[in-house]
Short mmCIF file of C-alpha atoms and ligand atoms in Angstrom, two decimals:
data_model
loop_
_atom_site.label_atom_id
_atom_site.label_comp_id
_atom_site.label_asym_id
_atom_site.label_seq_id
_atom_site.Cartn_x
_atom_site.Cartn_y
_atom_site.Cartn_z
CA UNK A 10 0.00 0.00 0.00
CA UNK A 11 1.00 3.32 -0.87
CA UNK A 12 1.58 5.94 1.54
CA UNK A 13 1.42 3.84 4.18
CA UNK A 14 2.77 6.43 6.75
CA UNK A 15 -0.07 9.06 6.49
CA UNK A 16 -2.63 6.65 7.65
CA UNK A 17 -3.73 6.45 11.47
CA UNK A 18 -2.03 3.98 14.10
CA UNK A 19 -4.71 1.04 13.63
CA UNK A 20 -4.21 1.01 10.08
CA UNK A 21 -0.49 1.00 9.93
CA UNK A 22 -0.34 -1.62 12.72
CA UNK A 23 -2.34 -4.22 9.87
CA UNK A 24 -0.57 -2.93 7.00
CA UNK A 25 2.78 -2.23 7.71
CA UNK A 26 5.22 -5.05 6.65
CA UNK A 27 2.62 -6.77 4.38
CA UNK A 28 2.72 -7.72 1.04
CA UNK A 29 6.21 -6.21 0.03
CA UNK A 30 7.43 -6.95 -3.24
CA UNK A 31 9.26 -10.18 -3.88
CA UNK A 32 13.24 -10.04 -4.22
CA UNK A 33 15.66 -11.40 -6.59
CA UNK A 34 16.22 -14.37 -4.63
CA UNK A 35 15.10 -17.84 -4.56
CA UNK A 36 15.15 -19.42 -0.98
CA UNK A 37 16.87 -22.90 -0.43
CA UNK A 38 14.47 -24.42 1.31
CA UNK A 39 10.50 -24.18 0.79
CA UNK A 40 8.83 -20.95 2.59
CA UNK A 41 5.98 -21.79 5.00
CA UNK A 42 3.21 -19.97 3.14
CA UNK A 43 -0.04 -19.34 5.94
CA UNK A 44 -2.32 -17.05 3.76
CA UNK A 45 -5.61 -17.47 2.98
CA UNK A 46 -5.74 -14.44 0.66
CA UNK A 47 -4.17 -13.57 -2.51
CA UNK A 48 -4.39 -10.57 -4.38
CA UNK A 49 -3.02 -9.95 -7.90
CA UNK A 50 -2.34 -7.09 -10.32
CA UNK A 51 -5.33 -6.88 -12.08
CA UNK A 52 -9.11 -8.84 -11.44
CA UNK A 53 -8.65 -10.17 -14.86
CA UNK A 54 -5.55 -12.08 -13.77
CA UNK A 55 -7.77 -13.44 -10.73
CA UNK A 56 -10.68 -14.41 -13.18
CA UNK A 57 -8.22 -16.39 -14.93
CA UNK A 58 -6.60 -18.59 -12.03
CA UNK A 59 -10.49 -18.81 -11.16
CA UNK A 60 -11.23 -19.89 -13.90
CA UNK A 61 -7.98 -22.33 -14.34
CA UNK A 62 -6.78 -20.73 -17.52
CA UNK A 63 -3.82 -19.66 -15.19
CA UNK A 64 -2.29 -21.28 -12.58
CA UNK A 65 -2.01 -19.34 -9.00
CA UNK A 66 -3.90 -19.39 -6.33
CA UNK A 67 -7.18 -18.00 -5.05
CA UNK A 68 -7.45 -19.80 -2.03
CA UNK A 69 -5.92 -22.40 -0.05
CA UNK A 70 -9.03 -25.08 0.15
CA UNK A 71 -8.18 -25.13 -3.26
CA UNK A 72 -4.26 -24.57 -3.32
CA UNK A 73 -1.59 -23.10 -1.83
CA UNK A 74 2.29 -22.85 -2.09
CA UNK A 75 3.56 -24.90 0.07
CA UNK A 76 1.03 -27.64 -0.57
CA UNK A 77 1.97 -27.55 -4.45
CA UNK A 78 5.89 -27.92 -3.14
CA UNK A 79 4.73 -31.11 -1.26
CA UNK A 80 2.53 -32.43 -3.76
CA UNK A 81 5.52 -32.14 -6.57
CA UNK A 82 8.22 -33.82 -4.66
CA UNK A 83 5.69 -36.80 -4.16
CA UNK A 84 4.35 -36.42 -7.74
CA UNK A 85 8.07 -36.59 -8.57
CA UNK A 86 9.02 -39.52 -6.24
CA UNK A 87 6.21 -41.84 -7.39
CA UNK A 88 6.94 -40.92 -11.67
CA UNK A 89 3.65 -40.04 -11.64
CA UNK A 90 2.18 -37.03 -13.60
CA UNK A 91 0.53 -34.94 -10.78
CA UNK A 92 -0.40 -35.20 -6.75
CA UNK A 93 -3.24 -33.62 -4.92
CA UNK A 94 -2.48 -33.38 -0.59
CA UNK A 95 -4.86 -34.19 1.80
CA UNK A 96 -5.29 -33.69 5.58
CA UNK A 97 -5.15 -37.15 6.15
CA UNK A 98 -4.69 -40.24 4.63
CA UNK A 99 -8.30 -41.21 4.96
CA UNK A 100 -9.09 -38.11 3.18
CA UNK A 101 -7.25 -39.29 0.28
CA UNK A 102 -8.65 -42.41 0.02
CA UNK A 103 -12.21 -41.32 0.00
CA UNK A 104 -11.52 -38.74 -2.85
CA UNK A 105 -10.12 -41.56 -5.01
CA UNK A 106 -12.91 -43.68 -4.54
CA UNK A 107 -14.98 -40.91 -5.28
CA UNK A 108 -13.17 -39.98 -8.07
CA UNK A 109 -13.09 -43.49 -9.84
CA UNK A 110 -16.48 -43.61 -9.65
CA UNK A 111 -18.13 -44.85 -6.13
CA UNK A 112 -21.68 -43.75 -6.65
CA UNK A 113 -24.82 -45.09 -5.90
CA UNK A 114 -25.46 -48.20 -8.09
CA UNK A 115 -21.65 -48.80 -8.55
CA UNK A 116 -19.85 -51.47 -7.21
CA UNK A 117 -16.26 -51.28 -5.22
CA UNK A 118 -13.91 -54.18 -4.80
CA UNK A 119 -11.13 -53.93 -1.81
CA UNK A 120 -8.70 -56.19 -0.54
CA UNK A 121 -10.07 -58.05 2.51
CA UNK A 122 -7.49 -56.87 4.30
CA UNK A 123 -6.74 -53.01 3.93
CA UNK A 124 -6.47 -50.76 6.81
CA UNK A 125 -9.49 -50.83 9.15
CA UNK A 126 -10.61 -47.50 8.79
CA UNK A 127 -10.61 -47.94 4.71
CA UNK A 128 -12.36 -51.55 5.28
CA UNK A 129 -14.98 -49.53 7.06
CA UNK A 130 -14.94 -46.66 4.84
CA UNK A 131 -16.30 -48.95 1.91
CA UNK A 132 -18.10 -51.41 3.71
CA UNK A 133 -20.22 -49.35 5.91
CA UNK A 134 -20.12 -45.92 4.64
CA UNK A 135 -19.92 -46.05 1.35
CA UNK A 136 -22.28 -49.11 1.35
CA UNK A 137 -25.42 -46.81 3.03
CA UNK A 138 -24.88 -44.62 0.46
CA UNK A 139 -25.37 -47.24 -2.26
CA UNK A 140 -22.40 -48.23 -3.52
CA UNK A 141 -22.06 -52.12 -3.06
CA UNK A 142 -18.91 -53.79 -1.49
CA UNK A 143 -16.84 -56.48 -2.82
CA UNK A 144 -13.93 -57.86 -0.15
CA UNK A 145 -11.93 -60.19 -1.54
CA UNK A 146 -7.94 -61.64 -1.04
CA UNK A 147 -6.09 -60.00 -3.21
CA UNK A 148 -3.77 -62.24 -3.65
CA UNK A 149 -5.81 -64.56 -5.25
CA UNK A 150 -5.73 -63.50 -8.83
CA UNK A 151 -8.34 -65.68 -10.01
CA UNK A 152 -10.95 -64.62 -7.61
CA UNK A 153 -10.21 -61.36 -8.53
CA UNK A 154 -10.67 -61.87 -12.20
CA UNK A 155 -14.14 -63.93 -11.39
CA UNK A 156 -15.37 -60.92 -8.97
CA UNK A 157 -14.33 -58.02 -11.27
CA UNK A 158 -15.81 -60.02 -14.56
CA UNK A 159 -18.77 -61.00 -12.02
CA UNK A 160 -19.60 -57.26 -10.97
CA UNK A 161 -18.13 -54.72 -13.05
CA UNK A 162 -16.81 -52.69 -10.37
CA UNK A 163 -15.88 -48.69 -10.69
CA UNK A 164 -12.61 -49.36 -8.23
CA UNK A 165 -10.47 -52.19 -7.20
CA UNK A 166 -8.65 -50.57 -3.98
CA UNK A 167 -5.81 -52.76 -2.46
CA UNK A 168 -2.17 -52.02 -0.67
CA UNK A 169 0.72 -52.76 -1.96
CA UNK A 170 1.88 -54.42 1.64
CA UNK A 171 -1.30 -54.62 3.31
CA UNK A 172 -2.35 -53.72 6.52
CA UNK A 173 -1.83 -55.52 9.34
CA UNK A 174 -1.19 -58.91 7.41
CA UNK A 175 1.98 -57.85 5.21
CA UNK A 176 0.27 -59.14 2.04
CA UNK A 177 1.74 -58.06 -1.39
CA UNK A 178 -0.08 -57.20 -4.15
CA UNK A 179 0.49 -57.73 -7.82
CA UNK A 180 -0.08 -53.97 -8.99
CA UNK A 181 0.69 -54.97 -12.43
CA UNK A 182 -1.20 -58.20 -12.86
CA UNK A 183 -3.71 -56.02 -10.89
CA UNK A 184 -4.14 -53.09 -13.27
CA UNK A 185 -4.24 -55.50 -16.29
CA UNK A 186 -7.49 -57.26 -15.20
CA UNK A 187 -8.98 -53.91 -13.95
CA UNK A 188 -8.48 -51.82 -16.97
CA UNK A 189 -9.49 -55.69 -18.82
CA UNK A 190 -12.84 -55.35 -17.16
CA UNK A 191 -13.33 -51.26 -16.72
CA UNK A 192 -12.43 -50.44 -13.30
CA UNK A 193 -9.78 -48.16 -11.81
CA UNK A 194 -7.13 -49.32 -9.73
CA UNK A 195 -6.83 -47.52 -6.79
CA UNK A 196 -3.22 -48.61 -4.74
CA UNK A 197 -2.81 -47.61 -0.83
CA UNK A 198 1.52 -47.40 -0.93
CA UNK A 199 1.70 -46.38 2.44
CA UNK A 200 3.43 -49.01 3.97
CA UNK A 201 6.08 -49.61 0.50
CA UNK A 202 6.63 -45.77 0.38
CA UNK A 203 7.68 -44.34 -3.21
CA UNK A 204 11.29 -45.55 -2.16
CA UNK A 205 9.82 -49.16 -2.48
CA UNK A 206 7.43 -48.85 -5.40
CA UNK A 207 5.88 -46.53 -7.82
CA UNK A 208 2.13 -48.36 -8.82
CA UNK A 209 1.59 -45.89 -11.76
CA UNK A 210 4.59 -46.71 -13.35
CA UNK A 211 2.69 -50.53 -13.27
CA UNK A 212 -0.56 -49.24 -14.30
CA UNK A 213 -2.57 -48.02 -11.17
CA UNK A 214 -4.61 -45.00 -11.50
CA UNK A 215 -4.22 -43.62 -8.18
CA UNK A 216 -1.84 -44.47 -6.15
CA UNK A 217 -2.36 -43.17 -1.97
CA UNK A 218 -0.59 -42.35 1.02
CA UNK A 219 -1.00 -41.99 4.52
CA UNK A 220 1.51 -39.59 4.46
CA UNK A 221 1.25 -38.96 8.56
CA UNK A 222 3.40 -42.70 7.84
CA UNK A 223 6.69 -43.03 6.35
CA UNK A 224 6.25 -39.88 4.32
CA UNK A 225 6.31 -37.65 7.30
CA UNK A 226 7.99 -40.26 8.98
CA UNK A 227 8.64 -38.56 12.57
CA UNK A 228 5.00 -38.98 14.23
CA UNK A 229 4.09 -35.06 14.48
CA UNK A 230 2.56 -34.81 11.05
CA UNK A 231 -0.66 -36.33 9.59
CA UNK A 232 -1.11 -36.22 5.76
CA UNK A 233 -2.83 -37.57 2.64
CA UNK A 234 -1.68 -37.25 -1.08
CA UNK A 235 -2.66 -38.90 -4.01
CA UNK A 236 -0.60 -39.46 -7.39
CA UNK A 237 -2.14 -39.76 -10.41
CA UNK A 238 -2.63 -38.31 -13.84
CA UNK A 239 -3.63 -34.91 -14.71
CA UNK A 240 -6.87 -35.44 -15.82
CA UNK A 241 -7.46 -37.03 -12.73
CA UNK A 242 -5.99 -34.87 -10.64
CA UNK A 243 -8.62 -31.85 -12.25
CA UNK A 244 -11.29 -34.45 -10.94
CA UNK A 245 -9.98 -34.46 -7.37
CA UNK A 246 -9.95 -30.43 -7.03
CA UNK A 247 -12.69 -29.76 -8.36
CA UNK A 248 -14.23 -32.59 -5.65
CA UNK A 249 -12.04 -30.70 -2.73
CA UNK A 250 -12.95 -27.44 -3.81
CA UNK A 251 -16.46 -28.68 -2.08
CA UNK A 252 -15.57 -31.48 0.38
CA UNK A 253 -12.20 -29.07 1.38
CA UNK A 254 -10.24 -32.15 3.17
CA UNK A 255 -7.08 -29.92 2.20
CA UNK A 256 -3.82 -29.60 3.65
CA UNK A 257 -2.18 -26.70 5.87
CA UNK A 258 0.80 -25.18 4.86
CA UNK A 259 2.84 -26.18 7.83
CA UNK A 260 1.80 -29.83 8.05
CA UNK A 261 2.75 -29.24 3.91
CA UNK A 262 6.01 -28.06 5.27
CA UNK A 263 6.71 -30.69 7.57
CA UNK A 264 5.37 -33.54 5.63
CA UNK A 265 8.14 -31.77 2.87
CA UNK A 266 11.17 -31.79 5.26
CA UNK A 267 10.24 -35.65 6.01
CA UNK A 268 10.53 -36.27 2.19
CA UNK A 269 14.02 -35.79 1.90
CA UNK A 270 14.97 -38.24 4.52
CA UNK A 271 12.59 -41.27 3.00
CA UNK A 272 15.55 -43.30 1.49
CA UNK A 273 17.96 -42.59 4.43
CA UNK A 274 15.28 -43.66 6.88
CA UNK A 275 13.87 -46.83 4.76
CA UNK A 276 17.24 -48.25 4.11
CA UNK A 277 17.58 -48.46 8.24
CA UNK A 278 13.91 -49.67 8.74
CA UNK A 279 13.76 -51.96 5.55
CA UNK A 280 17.63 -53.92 7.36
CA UNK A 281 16.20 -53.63 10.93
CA UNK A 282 13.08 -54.83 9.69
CA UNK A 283 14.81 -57.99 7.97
CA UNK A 284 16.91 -58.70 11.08
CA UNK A 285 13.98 -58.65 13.53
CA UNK A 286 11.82 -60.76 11.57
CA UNK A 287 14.71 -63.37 11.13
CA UNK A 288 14.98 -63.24 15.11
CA UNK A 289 11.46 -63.25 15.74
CA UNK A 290 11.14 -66.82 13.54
CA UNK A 291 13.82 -68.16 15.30
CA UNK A 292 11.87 -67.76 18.56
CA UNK A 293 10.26 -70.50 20.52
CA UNK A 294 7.50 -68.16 22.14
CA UNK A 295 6.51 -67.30 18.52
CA UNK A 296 3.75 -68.89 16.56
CA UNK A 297 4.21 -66.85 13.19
CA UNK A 298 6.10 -64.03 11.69
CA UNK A 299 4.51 -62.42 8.40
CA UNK A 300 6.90 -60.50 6.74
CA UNK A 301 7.75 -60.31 2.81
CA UNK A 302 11.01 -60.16 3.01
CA UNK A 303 11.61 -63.84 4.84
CA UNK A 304 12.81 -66.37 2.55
CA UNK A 305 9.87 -68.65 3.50
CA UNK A 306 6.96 -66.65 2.77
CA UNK A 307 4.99 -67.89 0.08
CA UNK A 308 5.06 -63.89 -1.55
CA UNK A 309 8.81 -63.17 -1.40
CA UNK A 310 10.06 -63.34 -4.88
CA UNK A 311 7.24 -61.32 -5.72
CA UNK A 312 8.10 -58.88 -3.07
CA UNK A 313 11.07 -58.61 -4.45
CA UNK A 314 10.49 -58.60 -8.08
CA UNK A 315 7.59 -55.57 -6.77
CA UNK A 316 10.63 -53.58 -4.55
CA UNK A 317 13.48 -54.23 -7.20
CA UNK A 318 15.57 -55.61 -4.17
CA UNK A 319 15.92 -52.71 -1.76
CA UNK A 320 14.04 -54.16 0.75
CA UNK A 321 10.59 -55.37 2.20
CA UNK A 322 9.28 -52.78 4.26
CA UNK A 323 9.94 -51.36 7.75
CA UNK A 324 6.44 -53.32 8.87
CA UNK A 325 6.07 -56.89 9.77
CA UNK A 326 3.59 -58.47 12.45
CA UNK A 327 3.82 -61.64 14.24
CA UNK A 328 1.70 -63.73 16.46
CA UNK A 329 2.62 -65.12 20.10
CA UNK A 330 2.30 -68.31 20.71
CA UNK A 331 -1.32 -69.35 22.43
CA UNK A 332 -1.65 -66.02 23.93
CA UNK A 333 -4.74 -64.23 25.14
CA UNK A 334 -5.73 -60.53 24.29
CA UNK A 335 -4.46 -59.94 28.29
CA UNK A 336 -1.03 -62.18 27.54
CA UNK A 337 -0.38 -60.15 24.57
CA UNK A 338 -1.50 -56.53 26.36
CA UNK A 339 1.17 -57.72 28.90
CA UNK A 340 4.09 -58.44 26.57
CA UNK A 341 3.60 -54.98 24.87
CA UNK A 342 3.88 -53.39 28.06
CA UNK A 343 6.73 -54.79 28.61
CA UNK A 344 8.68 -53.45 25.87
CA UNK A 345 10.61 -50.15 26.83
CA UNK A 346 12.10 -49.23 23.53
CA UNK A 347 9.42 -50.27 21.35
CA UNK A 348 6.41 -47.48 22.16
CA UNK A 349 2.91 -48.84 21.93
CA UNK A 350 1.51 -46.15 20.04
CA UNK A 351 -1.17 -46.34 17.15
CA UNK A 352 0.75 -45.50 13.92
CA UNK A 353 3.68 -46.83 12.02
CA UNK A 354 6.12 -45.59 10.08
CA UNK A 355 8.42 -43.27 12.36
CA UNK A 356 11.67 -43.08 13.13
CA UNK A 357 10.89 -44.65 16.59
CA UNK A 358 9.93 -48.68 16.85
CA UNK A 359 5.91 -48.79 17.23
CA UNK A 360 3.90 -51.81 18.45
CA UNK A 361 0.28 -52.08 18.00
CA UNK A 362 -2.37 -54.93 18.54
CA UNK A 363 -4.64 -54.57 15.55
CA UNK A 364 -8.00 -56.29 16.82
CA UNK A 365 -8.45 -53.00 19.30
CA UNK A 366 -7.15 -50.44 17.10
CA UNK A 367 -6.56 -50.47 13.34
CA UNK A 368 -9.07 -53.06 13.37
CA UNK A 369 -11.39 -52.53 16.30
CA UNK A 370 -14.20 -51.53 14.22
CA UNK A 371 -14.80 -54.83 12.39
CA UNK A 372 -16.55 -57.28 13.77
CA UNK A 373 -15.19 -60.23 15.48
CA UNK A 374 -15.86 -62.25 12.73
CA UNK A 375 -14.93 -60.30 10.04
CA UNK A 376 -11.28 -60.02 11.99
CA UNK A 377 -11.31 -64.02 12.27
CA UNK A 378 -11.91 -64.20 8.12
CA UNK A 379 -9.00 -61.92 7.38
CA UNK A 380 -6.79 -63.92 10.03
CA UNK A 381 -6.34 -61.16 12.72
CA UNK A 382 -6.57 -62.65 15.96
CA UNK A 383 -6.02 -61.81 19.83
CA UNK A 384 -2.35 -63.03 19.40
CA UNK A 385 -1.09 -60.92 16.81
CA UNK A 386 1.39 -57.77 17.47
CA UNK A 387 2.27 -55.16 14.47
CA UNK A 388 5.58 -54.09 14.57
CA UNK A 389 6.50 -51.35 12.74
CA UNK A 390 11.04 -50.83 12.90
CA UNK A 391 12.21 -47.42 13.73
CA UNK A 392 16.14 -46.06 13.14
CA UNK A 393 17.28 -47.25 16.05
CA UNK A 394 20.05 -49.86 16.04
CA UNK A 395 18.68 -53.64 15.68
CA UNK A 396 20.56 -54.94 18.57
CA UNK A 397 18.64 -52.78 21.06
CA UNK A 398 15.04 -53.72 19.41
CA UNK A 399 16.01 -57.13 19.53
CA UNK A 400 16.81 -57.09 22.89
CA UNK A 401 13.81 -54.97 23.77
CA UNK A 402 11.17 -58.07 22.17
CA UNK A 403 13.41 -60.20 24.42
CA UNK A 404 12.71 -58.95 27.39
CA UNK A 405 9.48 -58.72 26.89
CA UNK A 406 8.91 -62.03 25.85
CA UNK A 407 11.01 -63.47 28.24
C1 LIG B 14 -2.28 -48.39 5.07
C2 LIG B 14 -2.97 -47.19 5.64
N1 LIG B 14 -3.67 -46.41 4.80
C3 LIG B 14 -4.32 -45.31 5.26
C4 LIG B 14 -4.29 -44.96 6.58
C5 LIG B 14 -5.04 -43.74 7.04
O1 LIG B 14 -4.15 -42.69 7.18
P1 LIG B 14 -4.42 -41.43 8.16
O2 LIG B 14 -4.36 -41.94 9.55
O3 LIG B 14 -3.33 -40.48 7.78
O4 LIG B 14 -5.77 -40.91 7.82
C6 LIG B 14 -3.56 -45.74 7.49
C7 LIG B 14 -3.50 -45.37 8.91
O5 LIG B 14 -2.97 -46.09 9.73
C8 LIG B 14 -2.88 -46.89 7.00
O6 LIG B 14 -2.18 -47.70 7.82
#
């Protein structure tokens, strides 16, 4: 503003310091961006960006700098075309089933064993509001051929390493009989990360992330972004111009930062991971470890075909030996170094017991058909040294 210094007190006070012009410089690291206003030259250069015939921004439900930063570097990690953020991971999901179609009349198809919250999500949610739900292993290629020729679905949503299981999926096999029969293939990558694997580069559609998870990868940030193409992406503003699950700048900022120590951070978690699984299978007082990356397990080669051999994941779970939900509640409180927190994907080791928390809203049935039972402990590896988590699941087993 002009003449700044002939206005009264009160008006200087909100003025002063605003809006100065921009220098010559270009800073290293991505400015935190807070605004919800943006003004421009002239109101034909804001009818434009309104109208999308320019790119800028109007309005952060819709877009804002420091989102767009975060939603390139993941567009770039995952050689994909575009990204849109979300406030959470959940958030993404439900725009991309949304956005491939889930409408009433439609029919969805999920992995039977996805994240509780997304197993919900479909099942009860989207299910009242018409669209019918399909759960089916996803591993078993010929069932989902049979459902997929059998329904005509819009989506076929599965994980890449599922949820609390460790399951693998085919993403390539998996787009060809999608796109074969008309659906979109929707592809949760939270637990492989884009340092593990890139599902659009195999075909998917959309690929998601709970970016709160390795993305962010500290446990102070929660996030959702979806990859996919630019056409697509158009689909998933306009939707979050009007459902506004959007992003703040500084969780966009922090979620950023956490990007550039992903391969650092999954090399550690993807050996530790390796080393405590190996331990864990050695181990009298354990019943079963599930974890791609053991020689043993029926989806390794796959898992490593999938991950182009630089690892299996910083996840694995693992079942104690004829214990009781009150055995099992005892042996995690036990641990010292391991936290018993309900996430994954940090720096520091997190247990969980899925049938009261990522999975408490199924039913007890439904839990006993996807094979999560009283017993079973995720593990998700942090940074620290193996040795010391080792000796930590000792303990507590001991
Ligand atoms: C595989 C997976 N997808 C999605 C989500 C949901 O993410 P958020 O908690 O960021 O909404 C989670 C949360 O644990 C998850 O494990």
């Amino acid at each position: 503003m002009k003449n700044l210094h002939s206005k009264t007190f009160a008006t200087r006070a909100v003025h002063a310091g605003e809006r100065l012009p921009q220098g010559d410089f270009t800073p290293v690291a991505t400015p935190i961006h807070p605004s919800v206003g943006f003004t421009y030259d002239s109101m034909d250069d804001l009818d434009a960006i309104f109208g999308t015939t320019r790119e800028g921004y109007v309005y952060p439900r819709y877009g804002s700098p420091t989102v767009t930063a975060f939603e390139i570097a993941i567009a770039e990690l995952e050689n994909g075309q575009a990204a849109h953020a979300y406030s959470t991971g959940m958030a993404a999901i439900h725009a991309a089933l949304i956005a491939a179609g889930a409408r009433a009349g439609a029919h969805v198809i999920i992995a039977l064993d996805v994240y509780g919250a997304t197993f919900t999500l479909v099942k009860k949610l989207l299910n009242e509001l018409g669209v019918t739900a399909h759960l089916i292993d996803a591993t078993d290629l010929a069932t989902v051929e049979a459902t997929l020729a059998q329904t005509h679905p819009a989506a076929l949503l599965a994980e890449t390493i599922s949820n609390p299981l460790l399951k693998v999926a085919d993403v390539a096999t998996l787009a060809e009989i999608a796109h074969r029969h008309g659906a979109q293939l929707l592809i949760d990558n939270t637990f492989a990360s884009p340092y593990l694997c890139n599902p659009q580069t195999l075909g998917a559609d959309y690929t998601i992330h709970s970016a709160t998870k390795y993305i962010g990868g500290h446990g102070d940030v929660m996030a959702g972004v979806i990859v996919t193409s630019t056409e697509n992406r158009k689909k998933l503003y306009e939707l979050n111009k009007l459902v506004g699950g959007t992003l703040g700048p500084f969780e966009a900022w922090l979620a950023l930062r956490g990007v550039k120590t992903l391969p650092l951070r999954m090399r550690q978690q993807c050996a530790n991971a390796l080393r405590v699984a190996e331990w864990l299978s050695a181990h009298p007082r354990i019943a079963r470890v599930n974890y791609p990356g053991l020689k043993n397990n029926p989806q390794h080669d796959l898992a490593r075909r999938l991950f182009n051999a630089k690892g299996f994941g910083g996840v694995l779970s693992f079942e104690i030996a004829n214990a009781d939900r009150a055995q099992t509640f005892r042996f995690m409180e036990a641990l010292e170094l391991c936290q018993a927190a309900t996430t994954l994907g940090d720096i520091y080791s997190l247990v969980l017991h899925p049938a009261t928390s990522s999975h408490r809203g199924l039913t007890a049935e439904e839990r006993a058909r996807i094979g999560i039972g009283e017993g079973l402990v995720r593990l998700s590896v942090g940074i620290e040294d193996a040795q010391d988590i080792i000796a930590d699941l000792e303990k507590a087993l001991t």
